[in-house]
PDB file of C-alpha atoms and ligand atoms in Angstrom:
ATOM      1  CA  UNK N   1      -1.490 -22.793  24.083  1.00 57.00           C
ATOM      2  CA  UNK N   2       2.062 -23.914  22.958  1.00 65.00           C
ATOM      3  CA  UNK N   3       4.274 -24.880  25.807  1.00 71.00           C
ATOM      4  CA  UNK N   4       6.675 -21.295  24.587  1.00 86.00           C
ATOM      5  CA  UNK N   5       3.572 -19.076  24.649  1.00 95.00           C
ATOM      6  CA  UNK N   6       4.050 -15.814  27.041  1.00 97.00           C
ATOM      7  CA  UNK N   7      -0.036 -15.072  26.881  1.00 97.00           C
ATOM      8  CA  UNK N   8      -3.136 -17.508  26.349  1.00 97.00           C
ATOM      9  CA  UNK N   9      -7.132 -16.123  26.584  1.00 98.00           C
ATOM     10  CA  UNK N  10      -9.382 -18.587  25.526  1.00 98.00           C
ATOM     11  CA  UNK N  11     -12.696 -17.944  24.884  1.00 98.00           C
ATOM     12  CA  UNK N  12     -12.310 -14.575  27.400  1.00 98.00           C
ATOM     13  CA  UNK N  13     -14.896 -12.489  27.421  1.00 98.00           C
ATOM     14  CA  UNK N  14     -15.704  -9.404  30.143  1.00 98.00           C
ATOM     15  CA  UNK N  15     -19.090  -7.776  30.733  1.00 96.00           C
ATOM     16  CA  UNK N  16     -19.649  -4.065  32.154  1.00 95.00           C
ATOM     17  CA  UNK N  17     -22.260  -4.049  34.753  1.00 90.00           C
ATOM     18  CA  UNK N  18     -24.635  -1.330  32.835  1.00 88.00           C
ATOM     19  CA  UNK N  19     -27.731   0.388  34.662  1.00 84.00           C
ATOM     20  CA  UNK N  20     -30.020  -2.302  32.815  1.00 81.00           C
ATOM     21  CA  UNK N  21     -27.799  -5.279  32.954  1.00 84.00           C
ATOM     22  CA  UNK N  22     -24.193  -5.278  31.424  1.00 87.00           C
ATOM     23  CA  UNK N  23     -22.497  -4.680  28.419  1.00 91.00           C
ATOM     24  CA  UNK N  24     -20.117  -7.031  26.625  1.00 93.00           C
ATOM     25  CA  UNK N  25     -16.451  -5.247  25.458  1.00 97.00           C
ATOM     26  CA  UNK N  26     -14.941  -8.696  24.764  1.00 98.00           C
ATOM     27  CA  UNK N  27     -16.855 -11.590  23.614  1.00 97.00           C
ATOM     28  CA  UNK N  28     -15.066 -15.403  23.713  1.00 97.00           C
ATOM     29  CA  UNK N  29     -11.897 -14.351  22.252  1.00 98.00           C
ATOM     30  CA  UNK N  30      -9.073 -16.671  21.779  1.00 98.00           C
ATOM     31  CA  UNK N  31      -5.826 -15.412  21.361  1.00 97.00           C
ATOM     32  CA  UNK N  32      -2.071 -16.122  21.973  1.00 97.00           C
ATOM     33  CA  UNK N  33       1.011 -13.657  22.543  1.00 97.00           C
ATOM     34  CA  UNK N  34       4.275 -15.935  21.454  1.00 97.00           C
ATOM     35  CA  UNK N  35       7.593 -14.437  22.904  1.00 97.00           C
ATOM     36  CA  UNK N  36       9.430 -11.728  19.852  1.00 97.00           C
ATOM     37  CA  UNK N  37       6.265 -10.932  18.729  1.00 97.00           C
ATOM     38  CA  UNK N  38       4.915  -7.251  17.426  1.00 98.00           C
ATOM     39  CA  UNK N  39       1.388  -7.419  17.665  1.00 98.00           C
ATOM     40  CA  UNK N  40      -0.358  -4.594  16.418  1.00 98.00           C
ATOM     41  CA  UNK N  41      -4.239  -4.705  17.863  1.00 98.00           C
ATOM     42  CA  UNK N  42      -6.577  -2.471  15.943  1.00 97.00           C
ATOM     43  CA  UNK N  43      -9.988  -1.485  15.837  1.00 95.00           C
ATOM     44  CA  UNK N  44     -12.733   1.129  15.780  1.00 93.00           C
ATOM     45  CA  UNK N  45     -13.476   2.385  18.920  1.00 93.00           C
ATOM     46  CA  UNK N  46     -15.577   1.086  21.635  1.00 95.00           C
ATOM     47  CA  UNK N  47     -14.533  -2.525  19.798  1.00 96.00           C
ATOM     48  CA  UNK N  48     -12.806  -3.497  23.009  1.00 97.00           C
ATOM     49  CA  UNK N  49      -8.966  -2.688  22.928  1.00 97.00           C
ATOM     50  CA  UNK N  50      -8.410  -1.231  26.140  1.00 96.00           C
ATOM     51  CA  UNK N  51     -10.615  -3.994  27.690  1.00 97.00           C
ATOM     52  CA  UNK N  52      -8.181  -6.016  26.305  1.00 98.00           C
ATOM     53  CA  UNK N  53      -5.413  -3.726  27.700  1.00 97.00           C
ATOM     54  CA  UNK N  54      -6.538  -4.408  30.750  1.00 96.00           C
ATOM     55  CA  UNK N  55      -6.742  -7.849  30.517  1.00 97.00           C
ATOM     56  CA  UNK N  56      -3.561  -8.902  29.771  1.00 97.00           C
ATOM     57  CA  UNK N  57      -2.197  -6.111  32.166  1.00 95.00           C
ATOM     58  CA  UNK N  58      -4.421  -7.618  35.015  1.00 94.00           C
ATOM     59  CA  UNK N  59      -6.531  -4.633  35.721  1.00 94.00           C
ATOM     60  CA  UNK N  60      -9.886  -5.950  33.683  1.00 96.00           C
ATOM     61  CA  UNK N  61     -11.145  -9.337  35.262  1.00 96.00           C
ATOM     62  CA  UNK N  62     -12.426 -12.057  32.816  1.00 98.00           C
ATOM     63  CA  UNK N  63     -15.936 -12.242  33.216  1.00 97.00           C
ATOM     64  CA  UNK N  64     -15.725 -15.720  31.093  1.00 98.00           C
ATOM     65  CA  UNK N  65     -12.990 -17.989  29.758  1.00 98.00           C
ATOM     66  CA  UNK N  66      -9.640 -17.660  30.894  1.00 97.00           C
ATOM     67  CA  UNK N  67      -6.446 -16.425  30.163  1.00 97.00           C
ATOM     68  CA  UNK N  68      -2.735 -18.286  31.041  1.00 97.00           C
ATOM     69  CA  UNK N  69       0.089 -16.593  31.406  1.00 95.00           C
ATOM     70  CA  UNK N  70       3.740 -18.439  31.939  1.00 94.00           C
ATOM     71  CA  UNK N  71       4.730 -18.039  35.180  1.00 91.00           C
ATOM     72  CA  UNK N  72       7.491 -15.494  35.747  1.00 90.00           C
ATOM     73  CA  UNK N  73       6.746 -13.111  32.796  1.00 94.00           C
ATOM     74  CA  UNK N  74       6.648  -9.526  33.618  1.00 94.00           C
ATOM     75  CA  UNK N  75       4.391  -7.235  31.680  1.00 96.00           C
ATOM     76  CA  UNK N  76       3.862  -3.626  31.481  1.00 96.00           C
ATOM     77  CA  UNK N  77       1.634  -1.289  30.495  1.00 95.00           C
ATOM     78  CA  UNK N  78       1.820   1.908  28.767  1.00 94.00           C
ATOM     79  CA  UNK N  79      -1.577   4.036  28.716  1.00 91.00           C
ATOM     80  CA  UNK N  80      -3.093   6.861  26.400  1.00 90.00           C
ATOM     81  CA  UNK N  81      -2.905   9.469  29.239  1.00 91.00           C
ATOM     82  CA  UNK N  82       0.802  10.437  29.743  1.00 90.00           C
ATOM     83  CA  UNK N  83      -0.131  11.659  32.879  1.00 90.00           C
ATOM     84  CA  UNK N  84      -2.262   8.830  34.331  1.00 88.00           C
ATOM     85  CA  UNK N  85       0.544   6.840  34.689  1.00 87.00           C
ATOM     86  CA  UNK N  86       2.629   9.236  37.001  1.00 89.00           C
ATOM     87  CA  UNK N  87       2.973   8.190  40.633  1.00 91.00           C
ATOM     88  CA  UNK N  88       5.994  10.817  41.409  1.00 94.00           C
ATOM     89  CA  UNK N  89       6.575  14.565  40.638  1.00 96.00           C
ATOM     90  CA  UNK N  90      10.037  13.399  38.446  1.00 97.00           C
ATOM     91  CA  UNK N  91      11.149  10.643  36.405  1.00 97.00           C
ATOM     92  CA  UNK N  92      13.839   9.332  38.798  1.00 97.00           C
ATOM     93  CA  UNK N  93      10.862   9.211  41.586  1.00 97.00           C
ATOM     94  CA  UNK N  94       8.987   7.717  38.569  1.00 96.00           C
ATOM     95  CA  UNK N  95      12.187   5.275  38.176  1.00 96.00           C
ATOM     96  CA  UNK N  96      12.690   4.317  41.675  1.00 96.00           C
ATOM     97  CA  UNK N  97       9.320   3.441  42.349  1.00 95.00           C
ATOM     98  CA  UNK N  98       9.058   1.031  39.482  1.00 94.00           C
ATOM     99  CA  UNK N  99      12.500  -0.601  40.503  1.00 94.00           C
ATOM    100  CA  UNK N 100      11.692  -0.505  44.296  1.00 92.00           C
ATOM    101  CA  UNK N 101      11.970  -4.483  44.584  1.00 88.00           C
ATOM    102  CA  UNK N 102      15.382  -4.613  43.110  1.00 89.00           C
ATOM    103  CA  UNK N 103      17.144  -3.955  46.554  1.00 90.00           C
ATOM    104  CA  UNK N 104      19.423  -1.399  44.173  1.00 93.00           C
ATOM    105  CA  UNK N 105      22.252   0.787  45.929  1.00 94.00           C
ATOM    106  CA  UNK N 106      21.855   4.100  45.574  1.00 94.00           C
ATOM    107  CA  UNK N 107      24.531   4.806  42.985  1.00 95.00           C
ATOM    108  CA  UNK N 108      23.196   1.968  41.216  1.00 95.00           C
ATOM    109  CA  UNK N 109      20.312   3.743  41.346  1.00 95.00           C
ATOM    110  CA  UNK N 110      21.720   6.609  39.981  1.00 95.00           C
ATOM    111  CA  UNK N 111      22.990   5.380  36.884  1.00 95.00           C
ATOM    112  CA  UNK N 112      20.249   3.207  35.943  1.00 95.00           C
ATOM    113  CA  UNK N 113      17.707   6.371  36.155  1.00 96.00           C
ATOM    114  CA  UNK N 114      20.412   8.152  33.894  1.00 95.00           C
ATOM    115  CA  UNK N 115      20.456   5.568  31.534  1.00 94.00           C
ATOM    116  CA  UNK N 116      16.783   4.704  31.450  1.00 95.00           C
ATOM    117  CA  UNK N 117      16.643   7.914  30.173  1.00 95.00           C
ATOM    118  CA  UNK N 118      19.174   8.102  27.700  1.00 93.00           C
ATOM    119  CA  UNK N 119      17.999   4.996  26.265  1.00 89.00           C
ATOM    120  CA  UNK N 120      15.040   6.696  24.882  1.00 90.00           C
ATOM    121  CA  UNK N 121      16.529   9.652  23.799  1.00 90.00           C
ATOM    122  CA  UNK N 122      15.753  12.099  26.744  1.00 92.00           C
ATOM    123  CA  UNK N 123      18.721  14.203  28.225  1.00 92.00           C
ATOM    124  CA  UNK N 124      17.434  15.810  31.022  1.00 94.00           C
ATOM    125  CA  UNK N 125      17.972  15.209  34.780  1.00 96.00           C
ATOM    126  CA  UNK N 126      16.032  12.220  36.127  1.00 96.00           C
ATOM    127  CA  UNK N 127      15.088  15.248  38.898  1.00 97.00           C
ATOM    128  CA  UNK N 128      13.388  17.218  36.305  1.00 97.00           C
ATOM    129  CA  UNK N 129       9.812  17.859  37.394  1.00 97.00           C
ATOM    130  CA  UNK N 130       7.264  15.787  35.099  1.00 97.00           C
ATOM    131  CA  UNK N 131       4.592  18.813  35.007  1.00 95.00           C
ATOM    132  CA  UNK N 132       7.330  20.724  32.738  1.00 97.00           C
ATOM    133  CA  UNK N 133       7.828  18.121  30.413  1.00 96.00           C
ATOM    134  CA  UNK N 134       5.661  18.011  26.877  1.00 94.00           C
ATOM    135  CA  UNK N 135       3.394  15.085  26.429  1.00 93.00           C
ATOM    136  CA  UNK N 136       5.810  13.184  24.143  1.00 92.00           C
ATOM    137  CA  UNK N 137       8.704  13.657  26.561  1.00 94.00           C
ATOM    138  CA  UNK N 138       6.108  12.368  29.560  1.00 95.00           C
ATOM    139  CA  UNK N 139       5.205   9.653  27.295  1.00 93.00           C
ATOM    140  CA  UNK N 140       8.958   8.947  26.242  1.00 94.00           C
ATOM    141  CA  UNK N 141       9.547   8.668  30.516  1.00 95.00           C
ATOM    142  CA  UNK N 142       6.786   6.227  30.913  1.00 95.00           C
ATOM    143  CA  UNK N 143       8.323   4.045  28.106  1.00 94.00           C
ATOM    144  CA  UNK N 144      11.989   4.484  29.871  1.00 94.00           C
ATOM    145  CA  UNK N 145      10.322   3.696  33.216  1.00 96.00           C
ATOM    146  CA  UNK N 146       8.541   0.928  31.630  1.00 94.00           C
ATOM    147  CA  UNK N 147      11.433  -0.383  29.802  1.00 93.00           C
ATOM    148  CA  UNK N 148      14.230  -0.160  32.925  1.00 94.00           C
ATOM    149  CA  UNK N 149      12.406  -3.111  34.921  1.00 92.00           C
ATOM    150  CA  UNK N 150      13.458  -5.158  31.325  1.00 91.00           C
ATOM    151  CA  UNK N 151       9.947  -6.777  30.788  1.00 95.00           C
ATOM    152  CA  UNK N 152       9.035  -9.505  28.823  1.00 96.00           C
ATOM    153  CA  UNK N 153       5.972  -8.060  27.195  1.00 98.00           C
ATOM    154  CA  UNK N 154       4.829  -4.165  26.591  1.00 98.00           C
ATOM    155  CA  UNK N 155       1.790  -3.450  26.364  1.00 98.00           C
ATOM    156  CA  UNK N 156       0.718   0.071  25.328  1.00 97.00           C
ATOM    157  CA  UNK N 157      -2.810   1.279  24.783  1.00 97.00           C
ATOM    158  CA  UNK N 158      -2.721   4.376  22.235  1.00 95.00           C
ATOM    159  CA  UNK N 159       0.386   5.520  23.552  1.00 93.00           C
ATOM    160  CA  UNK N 160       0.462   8.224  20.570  1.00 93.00           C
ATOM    161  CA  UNK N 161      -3.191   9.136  21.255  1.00 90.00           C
ATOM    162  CA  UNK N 162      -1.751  12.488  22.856  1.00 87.00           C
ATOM    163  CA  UNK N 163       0.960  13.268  20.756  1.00 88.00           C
ATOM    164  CA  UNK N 164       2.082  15.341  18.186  1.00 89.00           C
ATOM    165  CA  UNK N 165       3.707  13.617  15.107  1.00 90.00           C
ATOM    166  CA  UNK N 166       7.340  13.761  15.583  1.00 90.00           C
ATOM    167  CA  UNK N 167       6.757  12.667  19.628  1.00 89.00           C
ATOM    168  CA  UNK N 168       4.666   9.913  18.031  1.00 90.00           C
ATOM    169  CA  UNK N 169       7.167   8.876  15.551  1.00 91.00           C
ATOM    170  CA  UNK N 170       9.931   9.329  18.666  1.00 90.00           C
ATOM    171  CA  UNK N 171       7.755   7.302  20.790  1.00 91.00           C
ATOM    172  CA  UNK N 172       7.463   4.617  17.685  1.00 94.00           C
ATOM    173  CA  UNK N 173      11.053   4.391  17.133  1.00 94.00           C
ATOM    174  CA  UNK N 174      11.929   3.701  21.108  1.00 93.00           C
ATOM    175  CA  UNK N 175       9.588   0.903  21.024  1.00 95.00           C
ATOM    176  CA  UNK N 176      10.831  -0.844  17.828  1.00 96.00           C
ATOM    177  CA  UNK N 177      14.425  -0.484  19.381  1.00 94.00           C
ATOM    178  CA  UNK N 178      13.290  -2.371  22.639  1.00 94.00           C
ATOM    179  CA  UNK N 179      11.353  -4.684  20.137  1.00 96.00           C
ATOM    180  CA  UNK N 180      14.591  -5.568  18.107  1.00 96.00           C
ATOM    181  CA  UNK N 181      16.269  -6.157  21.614  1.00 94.00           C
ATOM    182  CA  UNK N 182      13.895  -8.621  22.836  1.00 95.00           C
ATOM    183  CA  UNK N 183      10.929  -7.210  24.154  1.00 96.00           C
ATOM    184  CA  UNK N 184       7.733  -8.652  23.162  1.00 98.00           C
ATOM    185  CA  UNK N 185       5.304  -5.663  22.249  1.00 98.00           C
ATOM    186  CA  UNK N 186       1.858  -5.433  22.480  1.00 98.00           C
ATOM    187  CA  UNK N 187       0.701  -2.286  20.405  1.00 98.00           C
ATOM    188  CA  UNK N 188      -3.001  -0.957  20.647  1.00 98.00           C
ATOM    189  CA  UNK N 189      -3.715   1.973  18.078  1.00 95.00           C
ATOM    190  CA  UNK N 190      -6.189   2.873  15.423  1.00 87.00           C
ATOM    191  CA  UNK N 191      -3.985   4.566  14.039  1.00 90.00           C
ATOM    192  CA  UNK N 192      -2.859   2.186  10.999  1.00 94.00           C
ATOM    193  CA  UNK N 193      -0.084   3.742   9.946  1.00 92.00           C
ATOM    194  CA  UNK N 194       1.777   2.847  13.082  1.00 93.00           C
ATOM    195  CA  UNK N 195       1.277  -0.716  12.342  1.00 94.00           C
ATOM    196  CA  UNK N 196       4.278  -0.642  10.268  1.00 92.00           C
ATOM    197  CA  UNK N 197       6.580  -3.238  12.159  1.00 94.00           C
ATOM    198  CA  UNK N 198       3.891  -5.361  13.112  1.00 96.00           C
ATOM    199  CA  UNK N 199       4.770  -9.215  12.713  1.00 96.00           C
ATOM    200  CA  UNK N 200       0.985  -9.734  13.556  1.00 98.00           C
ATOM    201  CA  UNK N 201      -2.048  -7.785  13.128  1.00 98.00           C
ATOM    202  CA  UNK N 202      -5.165  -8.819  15.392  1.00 98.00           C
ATOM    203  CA  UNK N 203      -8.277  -6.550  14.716  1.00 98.00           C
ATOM    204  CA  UNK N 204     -11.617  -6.224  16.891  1.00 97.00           C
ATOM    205  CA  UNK N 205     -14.783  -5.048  15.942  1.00 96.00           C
ATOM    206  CA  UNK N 206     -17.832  -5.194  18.555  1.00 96.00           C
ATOM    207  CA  UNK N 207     -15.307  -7.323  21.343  1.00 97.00           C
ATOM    208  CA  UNK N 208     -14.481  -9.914  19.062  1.00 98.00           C
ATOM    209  CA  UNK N 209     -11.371 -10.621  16.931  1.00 98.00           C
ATOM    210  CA  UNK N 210     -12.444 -10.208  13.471  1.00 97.00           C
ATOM    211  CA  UNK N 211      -9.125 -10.551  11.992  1.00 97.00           C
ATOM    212  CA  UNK N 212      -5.598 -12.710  13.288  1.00 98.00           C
ATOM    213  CA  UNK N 213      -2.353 -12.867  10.791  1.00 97.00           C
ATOM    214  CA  UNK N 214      -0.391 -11.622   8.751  1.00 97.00           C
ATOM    215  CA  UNK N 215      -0.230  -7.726   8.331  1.00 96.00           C
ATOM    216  CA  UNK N 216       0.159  -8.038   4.427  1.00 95.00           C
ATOM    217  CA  UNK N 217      -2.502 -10.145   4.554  1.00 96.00           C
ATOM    218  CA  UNK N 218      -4.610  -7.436   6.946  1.00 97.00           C
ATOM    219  CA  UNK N 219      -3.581  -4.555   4.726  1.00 96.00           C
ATOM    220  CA  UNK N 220      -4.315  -6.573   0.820  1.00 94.00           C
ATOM    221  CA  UNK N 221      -6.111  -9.734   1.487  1.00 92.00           C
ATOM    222  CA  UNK N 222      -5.376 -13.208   0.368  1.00 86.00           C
ATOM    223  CA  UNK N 223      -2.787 -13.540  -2.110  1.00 74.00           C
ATOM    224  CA  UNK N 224      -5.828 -15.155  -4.273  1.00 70.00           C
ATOM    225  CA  UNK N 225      -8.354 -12.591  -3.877  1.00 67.00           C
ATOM    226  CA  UNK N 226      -9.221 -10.510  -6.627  1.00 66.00           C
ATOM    227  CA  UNK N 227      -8.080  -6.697  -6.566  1.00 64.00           C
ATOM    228  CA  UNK N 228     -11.677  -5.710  -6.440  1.00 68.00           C
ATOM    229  CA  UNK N 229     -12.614  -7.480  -3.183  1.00 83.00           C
ATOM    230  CA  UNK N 230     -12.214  -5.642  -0.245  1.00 90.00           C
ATOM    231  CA  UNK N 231      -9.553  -6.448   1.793  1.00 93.00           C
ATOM    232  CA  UNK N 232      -9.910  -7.824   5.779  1.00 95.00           C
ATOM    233  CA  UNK N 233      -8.718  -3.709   6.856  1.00 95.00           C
ATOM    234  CA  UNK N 234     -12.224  -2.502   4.299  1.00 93.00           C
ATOM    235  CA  UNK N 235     -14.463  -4.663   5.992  1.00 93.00           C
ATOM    236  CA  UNK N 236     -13.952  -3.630   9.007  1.00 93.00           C
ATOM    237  CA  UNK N 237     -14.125  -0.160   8.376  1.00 92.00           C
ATOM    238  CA  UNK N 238     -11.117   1.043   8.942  1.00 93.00           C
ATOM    239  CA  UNK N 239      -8.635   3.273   6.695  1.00 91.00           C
ATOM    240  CA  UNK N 240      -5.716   1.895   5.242  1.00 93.00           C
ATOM    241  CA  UNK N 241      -2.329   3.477   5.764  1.00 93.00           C
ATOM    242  CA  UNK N 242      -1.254   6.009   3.361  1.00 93.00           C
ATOM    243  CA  UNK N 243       1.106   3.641   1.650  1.00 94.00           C
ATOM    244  CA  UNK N 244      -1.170   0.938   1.201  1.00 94.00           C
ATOM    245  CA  UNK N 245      -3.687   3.448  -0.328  1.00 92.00           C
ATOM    246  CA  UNK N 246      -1.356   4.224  -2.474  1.00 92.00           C
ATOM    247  CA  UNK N 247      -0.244   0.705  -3.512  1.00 91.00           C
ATOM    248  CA  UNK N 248      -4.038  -0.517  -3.885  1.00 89.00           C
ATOM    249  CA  UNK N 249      -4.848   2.399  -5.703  1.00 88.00           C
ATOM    250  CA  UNK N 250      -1.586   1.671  -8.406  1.00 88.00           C
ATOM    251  CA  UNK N 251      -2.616  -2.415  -8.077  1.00 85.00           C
ATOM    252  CA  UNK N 252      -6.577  -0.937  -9.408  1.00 84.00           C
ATOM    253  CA  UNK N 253      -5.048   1.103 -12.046  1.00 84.00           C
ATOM    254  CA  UNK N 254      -3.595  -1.803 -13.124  1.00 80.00           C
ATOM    255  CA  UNK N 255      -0.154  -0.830 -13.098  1.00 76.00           C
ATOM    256  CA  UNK N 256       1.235  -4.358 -12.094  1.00 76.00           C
ATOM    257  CA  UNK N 257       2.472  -3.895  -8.588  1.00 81.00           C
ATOM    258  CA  UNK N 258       2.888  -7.160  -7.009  1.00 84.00           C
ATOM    259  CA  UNK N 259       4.874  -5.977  -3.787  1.00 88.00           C
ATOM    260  CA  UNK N 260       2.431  -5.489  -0.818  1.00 91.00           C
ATOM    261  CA  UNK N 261       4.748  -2.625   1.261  1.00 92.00           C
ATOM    262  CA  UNK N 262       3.820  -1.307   4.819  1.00 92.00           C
ATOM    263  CA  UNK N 263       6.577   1.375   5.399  1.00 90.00           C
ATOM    264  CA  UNK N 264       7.341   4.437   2.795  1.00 90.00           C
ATOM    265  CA  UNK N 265      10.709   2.781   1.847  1.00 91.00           C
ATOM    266  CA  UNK N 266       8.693  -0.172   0.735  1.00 89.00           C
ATOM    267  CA  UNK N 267       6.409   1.632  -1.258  1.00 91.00           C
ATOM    268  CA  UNK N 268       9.316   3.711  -2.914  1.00 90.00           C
ATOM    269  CA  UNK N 269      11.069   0.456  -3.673  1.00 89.00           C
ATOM    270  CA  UNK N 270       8.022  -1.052  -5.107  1.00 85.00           C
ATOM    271  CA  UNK N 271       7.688   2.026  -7.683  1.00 85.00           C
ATOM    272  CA  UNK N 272      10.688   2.724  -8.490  1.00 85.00           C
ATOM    273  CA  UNK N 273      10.374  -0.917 -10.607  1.00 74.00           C
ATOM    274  CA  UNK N 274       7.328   0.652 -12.380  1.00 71.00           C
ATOM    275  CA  UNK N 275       6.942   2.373 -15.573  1.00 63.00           C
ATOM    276  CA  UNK N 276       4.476   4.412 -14.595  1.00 61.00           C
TER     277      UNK N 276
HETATM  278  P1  ADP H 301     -11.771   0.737  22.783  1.00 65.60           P
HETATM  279  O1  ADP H 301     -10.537   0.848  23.622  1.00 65.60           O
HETATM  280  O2  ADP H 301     -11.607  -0.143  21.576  1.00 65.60           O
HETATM  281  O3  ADP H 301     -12.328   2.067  22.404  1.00 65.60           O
HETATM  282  P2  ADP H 301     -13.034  -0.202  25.226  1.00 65.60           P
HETATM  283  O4  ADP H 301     -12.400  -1.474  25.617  1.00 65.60           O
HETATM  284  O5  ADP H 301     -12.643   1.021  25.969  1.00 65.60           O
HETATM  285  O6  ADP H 301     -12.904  -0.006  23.648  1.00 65.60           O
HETATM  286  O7  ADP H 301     -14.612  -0.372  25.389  1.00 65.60           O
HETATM  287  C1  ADP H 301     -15.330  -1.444  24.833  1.00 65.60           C
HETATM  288  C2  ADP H 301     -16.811  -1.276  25.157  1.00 65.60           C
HETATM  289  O8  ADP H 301     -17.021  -1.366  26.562  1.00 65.60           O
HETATM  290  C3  ADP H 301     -17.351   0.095  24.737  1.00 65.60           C
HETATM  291  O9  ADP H 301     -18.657  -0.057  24.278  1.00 65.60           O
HETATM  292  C4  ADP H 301     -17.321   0.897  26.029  1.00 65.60           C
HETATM  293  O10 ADP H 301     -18.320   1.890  26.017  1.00 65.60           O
HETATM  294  C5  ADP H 301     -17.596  -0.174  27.066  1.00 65.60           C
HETATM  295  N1  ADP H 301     -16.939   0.117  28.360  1.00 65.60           N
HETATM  296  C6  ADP H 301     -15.610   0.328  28.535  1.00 65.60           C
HETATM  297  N2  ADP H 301     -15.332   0.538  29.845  1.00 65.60           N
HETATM  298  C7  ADP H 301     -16.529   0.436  30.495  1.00 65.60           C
HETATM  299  C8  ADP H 301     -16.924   0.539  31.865  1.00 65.60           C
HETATM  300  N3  ADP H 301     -16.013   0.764  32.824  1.00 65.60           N
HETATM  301  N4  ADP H 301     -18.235   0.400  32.148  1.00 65.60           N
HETATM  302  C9  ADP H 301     -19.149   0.147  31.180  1.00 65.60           C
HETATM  303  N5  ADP H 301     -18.851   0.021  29.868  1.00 65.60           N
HETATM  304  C10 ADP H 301     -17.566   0.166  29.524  1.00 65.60           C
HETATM  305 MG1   MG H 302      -9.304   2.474  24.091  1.00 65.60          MG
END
């Protein structure tokens, strides 16, 4: 572990007591969060993610290896289940609970329930009752609520899981705002596509990392390998984003794309030099 590292697990691993013994979701993985990071963590399921998720949130225990974390970080979680997460019938309950140990004023209070909201694009009363909000707009809460306590990491396992696309787009753009303020962001999905502002892509397949580095790398292998070997995402079996399909698929035809995008502007960019 560098000395500026937020998160070290060496060699973790955690077993599931099973009926006939126990079940390993993470086996002797090492792996280190470094503060301004976007980690993306993929994988197919059952490969270990929210065991991980729980982990580094400090709900799993390590059945081996250990994990360091600097003293004085604060991490959150965000979790599939909007609703899992809710401890109060509204957001400001929601609000106040999570800032309980700030010894706020009520007027400070106030305003920093208002503003947690606003922040991620919700104008509604902080007394509006969570049961009549939609799934994106509970989701969008848990992010604000998340977010007002100013952590140094978020974590969120499949926070889109539930979610319609534009809520899941919403809920993408809210975190890549907190993420270009500061916040270091942990984000689970196997849904590749949302991987587009990942500095880092860590896969898992069977509770071990199969893959650490660079998304570009993840997405279209070395910068050496042939465009007929499969790439790190191939192996493990899981399907490339839309854009990269697309970009592999111009790269086989032979049509001289060197760029390696990850977002649709990218891509766009990356044709529009092509005679196609
Ligand atoms: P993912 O989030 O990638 O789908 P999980 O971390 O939830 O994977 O699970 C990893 C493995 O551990 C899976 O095989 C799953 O069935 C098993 N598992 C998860 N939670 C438990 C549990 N509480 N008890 C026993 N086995 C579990
Ligand atoms: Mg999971």
């Amino acid at each position: 572990m560098s000395s500026s590292s937020f998160i070290a697990l060496q060699e973790a691993s955690v077993k599931y007591p099973t009926g006939s013994g126990a079940h390993k979701a993470l086996s002797n993985v090492t792996l280190l969060i470094e503060p301004g990071e976007w980690v993306t963590v993929a994988g197919p399921n059952g490969s270990g993610k929210s065991t991980l998720a729980g982990v580094l949130l400090g709900t799993c225990r390590l059945t081996a290896g250990r994990m360091i974390r600097k003293v004085h970080i604060d991490i959150r979680g965000v979790l599939q289940h909007p609703e899992a997460q809710h401890i109060g019938d509204t957001p400001a309950e929601e609000l106040a609970f999570a800032l309980n140990d700030r010894h706020l004023s009520r007027e400070e209070l106030k305003q920093i329930q208002k503003q947690a909201l606003l922040r991620v694009g919700l104008e509604l009363s902080p007394e509006t009752l969570l049961n009549s909000l939609s799934g994106g707009q509970k989701q969008l809460v848990n992010i604000a609520t998340a977010l007002a306590t100013v952590p140094d990491v978020l974590v969120l396992d499949e926070p889109t899981a539930m979610l319609d696309p534009a809520a899941r787009e919403q809920v993408l753009q809210v975190v890549r705002q907190a993420h270009l303020q500061g916040t270091t962001v942990v984000w689970i999905t196997h849904r590749l596509e949302e991987a587009v502002y990942a500095s880092r892509m860590v896969a898992f397949q069977k509770g071990e990392v199969a893959f650490d580095g660079a998304p570009e790398t993840f997405f279209y292998g070395d910068l050496a390998s042939d465009s007929d070997s499969k790439t790190p995402c191939e192996r493990i079996g899981l399907d490339p984003p839309f854009v990269v399909q697309t970009a592999l698929h111009l790269k086989q035809k032979g049509h001289g794309l060197t760029a390696r995008p990850l977002s649709h502007d990218d891509l766009a960019k990356a044709v529009s030099g092509l005679c196609l």
